[in-house]
mmCIF file of C-alpha atoms in Angstrom:
data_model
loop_
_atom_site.group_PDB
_atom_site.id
_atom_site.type_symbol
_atom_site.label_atom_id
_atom_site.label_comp_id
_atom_site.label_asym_id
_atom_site.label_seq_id
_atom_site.Cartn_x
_atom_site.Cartn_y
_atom_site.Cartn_z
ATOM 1 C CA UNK K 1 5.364 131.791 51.388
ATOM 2 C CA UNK K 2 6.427 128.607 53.495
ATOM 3 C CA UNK K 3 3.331 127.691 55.949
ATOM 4 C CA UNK K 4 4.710 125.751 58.829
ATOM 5 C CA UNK K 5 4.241 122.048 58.442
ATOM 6 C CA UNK K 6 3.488 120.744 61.834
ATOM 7 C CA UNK K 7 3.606 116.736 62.678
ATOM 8 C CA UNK K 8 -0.016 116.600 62.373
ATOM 9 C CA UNK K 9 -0.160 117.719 58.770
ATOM 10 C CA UNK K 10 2.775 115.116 57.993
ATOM 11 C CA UNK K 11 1.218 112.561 59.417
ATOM 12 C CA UNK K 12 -1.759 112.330 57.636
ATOM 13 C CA UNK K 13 0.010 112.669 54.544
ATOM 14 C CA UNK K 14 3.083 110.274 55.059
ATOM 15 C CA UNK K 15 1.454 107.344 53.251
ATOM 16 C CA UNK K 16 1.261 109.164 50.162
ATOM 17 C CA UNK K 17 4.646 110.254 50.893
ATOM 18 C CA UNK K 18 5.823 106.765 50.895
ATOM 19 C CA UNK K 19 4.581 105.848 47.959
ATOM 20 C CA UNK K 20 5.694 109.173 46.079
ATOM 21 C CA UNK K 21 2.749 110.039 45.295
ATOM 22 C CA UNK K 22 2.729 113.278 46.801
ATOM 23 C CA UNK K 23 3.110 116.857 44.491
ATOM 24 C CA UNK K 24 6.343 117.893 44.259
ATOM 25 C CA UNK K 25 5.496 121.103 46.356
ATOM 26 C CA UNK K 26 3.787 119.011 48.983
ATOM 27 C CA UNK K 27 6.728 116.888 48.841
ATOM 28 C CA UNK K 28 9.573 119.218 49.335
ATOM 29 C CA UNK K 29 7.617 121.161 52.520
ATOM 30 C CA UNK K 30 8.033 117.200 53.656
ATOM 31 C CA UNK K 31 11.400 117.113 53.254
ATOM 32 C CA UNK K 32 12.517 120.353 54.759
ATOM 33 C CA UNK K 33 10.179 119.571 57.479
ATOM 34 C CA UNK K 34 12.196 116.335 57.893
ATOM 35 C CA UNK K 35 15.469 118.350 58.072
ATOM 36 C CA UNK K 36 14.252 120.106 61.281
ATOM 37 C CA UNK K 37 12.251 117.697 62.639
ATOM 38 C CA UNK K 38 13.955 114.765 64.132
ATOM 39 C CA UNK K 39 10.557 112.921 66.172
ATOM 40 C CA UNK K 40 9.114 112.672 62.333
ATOM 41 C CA UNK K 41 12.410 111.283 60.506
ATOM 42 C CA UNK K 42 12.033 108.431 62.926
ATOM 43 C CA UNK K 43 8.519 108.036 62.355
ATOM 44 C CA UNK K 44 9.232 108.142 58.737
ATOM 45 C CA UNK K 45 12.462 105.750 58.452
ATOM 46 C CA UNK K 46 10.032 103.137 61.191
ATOM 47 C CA UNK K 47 6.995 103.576 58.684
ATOM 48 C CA UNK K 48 9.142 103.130 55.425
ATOM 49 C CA UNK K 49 10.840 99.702 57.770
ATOM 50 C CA UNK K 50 7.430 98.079 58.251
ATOM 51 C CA UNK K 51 6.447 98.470 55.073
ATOM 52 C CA UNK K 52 9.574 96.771 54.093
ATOM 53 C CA UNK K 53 9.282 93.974 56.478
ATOM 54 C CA UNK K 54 6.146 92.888 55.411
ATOM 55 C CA UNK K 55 7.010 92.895 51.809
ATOM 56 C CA UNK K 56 9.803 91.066 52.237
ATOM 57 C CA UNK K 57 7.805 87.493 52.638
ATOM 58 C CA UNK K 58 9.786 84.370 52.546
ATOM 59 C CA UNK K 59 9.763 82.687 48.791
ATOM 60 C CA UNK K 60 6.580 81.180 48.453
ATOM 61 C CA UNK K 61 6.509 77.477 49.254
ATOM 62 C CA UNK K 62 4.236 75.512 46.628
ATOM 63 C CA UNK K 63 0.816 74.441 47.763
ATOM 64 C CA UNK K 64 1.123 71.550 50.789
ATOM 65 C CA UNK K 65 0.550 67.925 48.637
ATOM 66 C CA UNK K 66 -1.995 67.160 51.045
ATOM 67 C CA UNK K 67 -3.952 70.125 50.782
ATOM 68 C CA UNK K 68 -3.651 69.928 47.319
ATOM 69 C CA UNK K 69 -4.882 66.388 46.873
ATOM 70 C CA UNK K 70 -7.826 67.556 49.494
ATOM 71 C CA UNK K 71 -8.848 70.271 47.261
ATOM 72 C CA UNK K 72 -9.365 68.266 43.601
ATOM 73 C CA UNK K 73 -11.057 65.675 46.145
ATOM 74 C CA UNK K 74 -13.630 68.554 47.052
ATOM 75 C CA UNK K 75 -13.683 69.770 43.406
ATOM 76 C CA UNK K 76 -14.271 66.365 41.918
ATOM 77 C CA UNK K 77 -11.305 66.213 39.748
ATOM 78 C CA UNK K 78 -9.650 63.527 41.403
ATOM 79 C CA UNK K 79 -8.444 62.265 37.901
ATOM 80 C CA UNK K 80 -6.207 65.342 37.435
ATOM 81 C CA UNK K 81 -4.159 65.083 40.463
ATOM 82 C CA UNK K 82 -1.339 63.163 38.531
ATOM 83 C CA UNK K 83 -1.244 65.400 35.909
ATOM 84 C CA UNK K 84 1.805 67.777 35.379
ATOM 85 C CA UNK K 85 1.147 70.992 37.184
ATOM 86 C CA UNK K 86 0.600 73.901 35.512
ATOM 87 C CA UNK M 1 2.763 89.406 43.726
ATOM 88 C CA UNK M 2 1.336 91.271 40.966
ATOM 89 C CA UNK M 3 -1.997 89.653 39.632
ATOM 90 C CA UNK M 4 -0.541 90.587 36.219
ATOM 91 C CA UNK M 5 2.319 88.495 36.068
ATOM 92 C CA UNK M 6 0.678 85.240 36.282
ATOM 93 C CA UNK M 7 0.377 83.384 33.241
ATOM 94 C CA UNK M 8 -3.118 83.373 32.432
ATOM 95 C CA UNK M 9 -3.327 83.750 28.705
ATOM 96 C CA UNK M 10 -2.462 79.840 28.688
ATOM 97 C CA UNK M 11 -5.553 79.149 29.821
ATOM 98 C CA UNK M 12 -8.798 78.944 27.646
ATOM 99 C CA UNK M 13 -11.401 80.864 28.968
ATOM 100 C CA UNK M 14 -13.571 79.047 26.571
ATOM 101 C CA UNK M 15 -12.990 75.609 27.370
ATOM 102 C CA UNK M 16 -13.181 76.697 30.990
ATOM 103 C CA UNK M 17 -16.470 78.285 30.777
ATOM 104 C CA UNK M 18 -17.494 74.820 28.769
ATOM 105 C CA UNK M 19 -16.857 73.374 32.329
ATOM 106 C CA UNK M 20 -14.173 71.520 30.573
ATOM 107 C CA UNK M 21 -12.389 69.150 34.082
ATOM 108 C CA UNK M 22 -8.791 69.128 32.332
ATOM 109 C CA UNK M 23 -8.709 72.962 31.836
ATOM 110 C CA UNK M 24 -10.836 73.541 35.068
ATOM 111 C CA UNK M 25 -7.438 71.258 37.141
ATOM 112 C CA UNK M 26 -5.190 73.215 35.118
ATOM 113 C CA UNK M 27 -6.598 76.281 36.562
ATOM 114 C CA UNK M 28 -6.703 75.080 39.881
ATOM 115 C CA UNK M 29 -3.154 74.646 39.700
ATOM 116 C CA UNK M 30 -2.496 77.486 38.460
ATOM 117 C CA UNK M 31 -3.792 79.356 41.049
ATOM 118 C CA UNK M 32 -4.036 77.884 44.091
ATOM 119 C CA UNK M 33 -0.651 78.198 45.709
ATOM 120 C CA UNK M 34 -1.375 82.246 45.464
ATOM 121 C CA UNK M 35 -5.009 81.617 46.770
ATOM 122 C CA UNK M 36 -3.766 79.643 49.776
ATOM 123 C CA UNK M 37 -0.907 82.437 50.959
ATOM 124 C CA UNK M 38 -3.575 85.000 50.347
ATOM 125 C CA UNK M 39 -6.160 83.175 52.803
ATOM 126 C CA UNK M 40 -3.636 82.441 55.471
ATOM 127 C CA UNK M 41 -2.441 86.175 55.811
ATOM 128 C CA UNK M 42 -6.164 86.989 56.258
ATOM 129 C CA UNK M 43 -6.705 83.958 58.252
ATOM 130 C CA UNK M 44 -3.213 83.020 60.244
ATOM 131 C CA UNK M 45 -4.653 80.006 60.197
ATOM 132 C CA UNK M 46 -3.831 77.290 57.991
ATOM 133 C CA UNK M 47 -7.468 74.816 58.744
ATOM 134 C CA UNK M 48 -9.426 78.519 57.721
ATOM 135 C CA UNK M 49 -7.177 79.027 54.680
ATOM 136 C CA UNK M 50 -7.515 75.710 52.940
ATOM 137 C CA UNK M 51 -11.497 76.316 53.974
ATOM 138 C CA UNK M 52 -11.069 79.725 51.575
ATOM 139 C CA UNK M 53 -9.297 77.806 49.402
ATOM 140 C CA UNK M 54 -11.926 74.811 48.819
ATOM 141 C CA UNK M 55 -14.922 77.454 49.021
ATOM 142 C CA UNK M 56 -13.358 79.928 46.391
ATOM 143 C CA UNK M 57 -12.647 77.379 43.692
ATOM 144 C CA UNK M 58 -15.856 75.563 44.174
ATOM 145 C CA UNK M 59 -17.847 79.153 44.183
ATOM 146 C CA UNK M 60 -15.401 79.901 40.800
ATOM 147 C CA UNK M 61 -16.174 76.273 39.262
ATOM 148 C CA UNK M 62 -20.094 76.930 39.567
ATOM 149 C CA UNK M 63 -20.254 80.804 38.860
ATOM 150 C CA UNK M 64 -17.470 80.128 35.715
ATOM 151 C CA UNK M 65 -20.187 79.826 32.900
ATOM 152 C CA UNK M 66 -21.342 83.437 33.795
ATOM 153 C CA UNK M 67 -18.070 84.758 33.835
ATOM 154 C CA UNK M 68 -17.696 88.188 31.352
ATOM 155 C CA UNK M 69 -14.537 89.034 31.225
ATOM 156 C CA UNK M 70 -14.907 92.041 32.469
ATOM 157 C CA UNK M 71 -11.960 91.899 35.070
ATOM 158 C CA UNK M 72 -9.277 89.251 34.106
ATOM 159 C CA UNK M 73 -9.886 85.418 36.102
ATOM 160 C CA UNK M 74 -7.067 86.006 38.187
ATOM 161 C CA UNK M 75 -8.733 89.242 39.806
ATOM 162 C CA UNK M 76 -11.561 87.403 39.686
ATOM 163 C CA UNK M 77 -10.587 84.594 41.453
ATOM 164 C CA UNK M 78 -8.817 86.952 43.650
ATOM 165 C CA UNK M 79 -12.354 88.426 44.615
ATOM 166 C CA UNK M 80 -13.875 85.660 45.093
ATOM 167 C CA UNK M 81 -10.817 84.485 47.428
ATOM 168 C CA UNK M 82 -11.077 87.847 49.377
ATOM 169 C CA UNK M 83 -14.762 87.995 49.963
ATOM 170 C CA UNK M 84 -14.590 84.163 51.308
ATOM 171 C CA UNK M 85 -11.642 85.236 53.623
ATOM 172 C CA UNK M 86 -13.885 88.322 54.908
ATOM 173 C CA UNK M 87 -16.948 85.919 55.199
ATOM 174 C CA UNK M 88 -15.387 83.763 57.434
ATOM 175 C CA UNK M 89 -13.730 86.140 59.632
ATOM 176 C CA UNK M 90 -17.424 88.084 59.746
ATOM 177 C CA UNK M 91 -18.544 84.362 60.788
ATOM 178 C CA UNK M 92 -15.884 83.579 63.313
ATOM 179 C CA UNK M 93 -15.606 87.197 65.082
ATOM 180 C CA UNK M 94 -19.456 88.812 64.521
ATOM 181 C CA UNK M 95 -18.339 91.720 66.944
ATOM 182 C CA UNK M 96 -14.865 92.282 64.494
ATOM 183 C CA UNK M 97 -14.982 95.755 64.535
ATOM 184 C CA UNK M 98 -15.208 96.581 61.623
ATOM 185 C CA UNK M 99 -13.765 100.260 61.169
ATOM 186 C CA UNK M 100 -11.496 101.583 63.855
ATOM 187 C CA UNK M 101 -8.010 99.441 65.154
ATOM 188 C CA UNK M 102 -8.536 99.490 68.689
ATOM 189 C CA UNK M 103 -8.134 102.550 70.530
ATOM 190 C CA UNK M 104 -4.277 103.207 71.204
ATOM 191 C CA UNK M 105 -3.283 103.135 75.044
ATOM 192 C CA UNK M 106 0.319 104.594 74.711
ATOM 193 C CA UNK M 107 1.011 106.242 78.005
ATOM 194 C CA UNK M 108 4.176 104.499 78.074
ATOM 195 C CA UNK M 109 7.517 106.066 78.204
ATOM 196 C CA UNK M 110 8.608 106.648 74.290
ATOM 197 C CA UNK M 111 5.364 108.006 73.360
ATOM 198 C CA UNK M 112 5.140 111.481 72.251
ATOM 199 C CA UNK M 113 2.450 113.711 72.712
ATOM 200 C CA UNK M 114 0.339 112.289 70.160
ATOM 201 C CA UNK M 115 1.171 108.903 71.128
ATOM 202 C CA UNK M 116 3.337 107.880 68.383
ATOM 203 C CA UNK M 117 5.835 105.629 69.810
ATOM 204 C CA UNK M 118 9.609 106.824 68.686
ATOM 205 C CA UNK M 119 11.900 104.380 69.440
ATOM 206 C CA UNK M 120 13.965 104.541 66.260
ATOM 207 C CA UNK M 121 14.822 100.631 65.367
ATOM 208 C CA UNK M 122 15.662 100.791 62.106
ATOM 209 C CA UNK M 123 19.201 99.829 62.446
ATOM 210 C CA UNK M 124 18.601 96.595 63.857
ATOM 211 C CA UNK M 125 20.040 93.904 61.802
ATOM 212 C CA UNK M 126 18.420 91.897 59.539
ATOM 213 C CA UNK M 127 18.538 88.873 61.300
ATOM 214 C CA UNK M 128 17.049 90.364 63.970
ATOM 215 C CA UNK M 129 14.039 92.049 62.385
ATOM 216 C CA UNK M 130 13.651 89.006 60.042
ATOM 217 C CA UNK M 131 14.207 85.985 62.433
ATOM 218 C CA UNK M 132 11.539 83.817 63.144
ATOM 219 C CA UNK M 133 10.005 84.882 66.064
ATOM 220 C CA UNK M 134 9.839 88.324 64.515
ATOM 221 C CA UNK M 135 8.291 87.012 61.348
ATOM 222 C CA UNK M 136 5.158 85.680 63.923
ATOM 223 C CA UNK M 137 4.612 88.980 65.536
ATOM 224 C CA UNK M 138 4.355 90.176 62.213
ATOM 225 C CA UNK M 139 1.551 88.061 61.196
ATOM 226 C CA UNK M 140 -0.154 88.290 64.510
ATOM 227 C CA UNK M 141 0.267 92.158 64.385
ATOM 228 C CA UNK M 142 -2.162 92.141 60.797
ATOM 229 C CA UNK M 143 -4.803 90.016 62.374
ATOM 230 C CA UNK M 144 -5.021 92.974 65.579
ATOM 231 C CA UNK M 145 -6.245 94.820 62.197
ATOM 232 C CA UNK M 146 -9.591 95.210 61.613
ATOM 233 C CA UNK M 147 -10.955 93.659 58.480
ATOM 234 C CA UNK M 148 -11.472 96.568 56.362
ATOM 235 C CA UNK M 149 -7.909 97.620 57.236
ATOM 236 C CA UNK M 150 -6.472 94.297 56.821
ATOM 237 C CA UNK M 151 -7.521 93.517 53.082
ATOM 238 C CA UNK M 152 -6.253 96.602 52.121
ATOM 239 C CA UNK M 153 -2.831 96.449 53.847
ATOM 240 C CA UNK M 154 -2.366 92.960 52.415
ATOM 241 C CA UNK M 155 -3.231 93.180 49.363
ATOM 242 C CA UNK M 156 -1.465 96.485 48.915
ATOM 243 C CA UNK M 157 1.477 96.213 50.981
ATOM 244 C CA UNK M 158 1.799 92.294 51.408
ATOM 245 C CA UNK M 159 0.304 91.469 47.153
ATOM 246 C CA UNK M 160 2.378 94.549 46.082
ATOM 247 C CA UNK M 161 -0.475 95.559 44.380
ATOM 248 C CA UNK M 162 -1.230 98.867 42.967
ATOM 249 C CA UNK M 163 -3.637 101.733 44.763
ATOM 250 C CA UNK M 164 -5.967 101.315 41.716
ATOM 251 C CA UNK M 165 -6.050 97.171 41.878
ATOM 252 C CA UNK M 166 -6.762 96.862 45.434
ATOM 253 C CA UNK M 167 -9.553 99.727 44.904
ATOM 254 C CA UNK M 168 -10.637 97.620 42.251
ATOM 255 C CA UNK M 169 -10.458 94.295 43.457
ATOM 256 C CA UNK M 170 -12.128 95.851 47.251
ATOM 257 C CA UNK M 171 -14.812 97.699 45.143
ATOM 258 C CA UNK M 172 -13.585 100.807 46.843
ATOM 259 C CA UNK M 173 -12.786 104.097 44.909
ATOM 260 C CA UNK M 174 -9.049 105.070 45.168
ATOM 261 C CA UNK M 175 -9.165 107.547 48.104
ATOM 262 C CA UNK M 176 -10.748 105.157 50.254
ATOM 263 C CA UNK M 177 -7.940 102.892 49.705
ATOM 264 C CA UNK M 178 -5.272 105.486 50.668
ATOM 265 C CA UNK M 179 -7.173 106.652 53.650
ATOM 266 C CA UNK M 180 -7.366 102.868 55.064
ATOM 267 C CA UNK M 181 -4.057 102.724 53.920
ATOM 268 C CA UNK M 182 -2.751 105.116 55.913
ATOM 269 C CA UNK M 183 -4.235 104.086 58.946
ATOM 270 C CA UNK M 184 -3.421 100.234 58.952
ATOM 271 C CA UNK M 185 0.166 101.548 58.288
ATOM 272 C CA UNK M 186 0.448 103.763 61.126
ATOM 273 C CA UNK M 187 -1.086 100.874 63.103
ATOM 274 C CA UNK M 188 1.312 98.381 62.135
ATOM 275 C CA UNK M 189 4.059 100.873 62.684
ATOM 276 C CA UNK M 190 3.066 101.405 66.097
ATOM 277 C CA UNK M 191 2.865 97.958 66.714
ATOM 278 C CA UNK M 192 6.200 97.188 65.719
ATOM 279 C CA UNK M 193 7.865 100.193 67.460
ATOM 280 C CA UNK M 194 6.670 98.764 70.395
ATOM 281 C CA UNK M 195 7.939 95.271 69.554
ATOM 282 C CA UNK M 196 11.181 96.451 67.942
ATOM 283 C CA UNK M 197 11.910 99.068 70.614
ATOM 284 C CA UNK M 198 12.233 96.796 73.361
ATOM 285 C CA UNK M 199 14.296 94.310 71.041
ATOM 286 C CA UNK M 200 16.133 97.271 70.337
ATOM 287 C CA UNK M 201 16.927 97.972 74.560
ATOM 288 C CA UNK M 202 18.034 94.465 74.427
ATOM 289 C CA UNK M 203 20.175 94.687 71.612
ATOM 290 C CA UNK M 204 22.055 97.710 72.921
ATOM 291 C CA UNK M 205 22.941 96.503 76.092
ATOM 292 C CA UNK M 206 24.581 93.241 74.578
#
């Protein structure tokens, strides 16, 4: 008993897809749906991309000295500022 | 970044709670640098981001001595640093809608029926999708998000968090997450298919 998947129905689920957090029936109408369908294996591949993208973020630079020394001004604790970090 | 993974069982709660200034700068420290890159991808802006930064460890500092326990400090602070970030957007854009992305106008050629754009740039290289200029449409591209959308997206997508920490952290139950999930997802997607697709006509006729 294979109902038709349209694009709609994919599309509402293809977060949960993503994140493989779909059942593995759910999943595997997906898939063969994929097969066939060539407008939602590019929507796919493009979502699965930009989720990439954004988690790839460029290493995480430490905390500007000035905005540090700014913010134990505000916070009173002026007197810390020298101390090792951490 | 996983809230999990930062090294918080070298603080002491205790002494912290005592409003003790040496354990208070130690936290500070401790936290800020993930506090700071949290507020600038809400914010994009780096005056607004130190502002979240100064406002959540001041609101932490002073609310500290009621602290429970019942979520660990670093989702706490986290909290705090979110609701500061959604404050001042509230403050700075009153008419932010608050629930729908804007309505999609994608009439353009490349649209399909439902107006999913389908250029298919995920061959690009790397330096391509990752270079600079690309980076900035990125960040601009999460502040055309509305702010329900956005906190989710970041701290899911961006934080690496898990469904059941941003639900958490948002005060929103787990499906709510996915379904704003979805959509600031699709929205993105859309936004960079149209970005990416016309890099992509470039690209092709080097």
């Amino acid at each position: 008993m294979n109902e038709h998947l349209d694009c709609q129905k994919l599309l509402s689920s293809i977060s949960d897809f993503v994140d493989g957090e779909l059942s593995p029936d759910l999943c595997q109408q997906i898939e063969q749906h994929l097969n066939e369908c060539e407008n939602c294996r590019i929507v796919i591949n493009t979502l699965r991309k930009t989720i990439d993208l954004y988690h790839q973020q460029p290493p995480s630079e430490s905390l500007p000295q000035e905005i540090r020394q700014r913010l134990f001004h505000r916070l009173h604790l002026d007197e810390f500022l020298n101390h090792d970090r951490g | 970044m996983n809230t999990e993974s930062i090294p918080e069982s070298s603080l002491s709660l205790e002494a912290l709670k005592k409003g003790d200034r040496h354990e208070l700068a130690r936290m500070v420290d401790l936290y800020s640098d993930k506090i700071y890159r949290l507020a600038l991808k809400f914010t994009n802006n780096p005056q607004d981001a130190e502002d979240v930064l100064q406002e959540t460890f001041l609101k932490a500092m002073r609310a500290l001595p009621e602290f429970e326990g019942r979520s660990s400090l670093s989702t706490w602070l986290y909290r705090i640093a979110v609701n500061e970030s959604l404050m001042l957007l509230r403050k700075q854009k009153p008419d932010l809608a608050l629930d729908t992305p804007a309505e999609e106008e994608d009439s353009e050629e490349g649209g399909s029926s439902n107006g999913l754009i389908l250029a298919d740039w995920c061959c690009l290289p790397e330096e391509e999708l990752l270079s600079e200029e690309s980076r900035r449409f990125l960040d601009q591209a999460i502040q055309q998000l509305p702010a329900t959308l956005r906190s989710v997206f970041i701290l899911r997508d961006i934080e690496g968090m898990s469904i059941r920490e941003t639900a958490d952290l948002l005060g929103l139950t787990e499906t709510n997450v996915k379904t704003r999930l979805l959509r600031a997802r699709l929205f993105l997607r859309q936004q960079l298919s149209r970005y990416f697709g016309e890099r992509l006509k470039e690209w092709e006729q080097k």
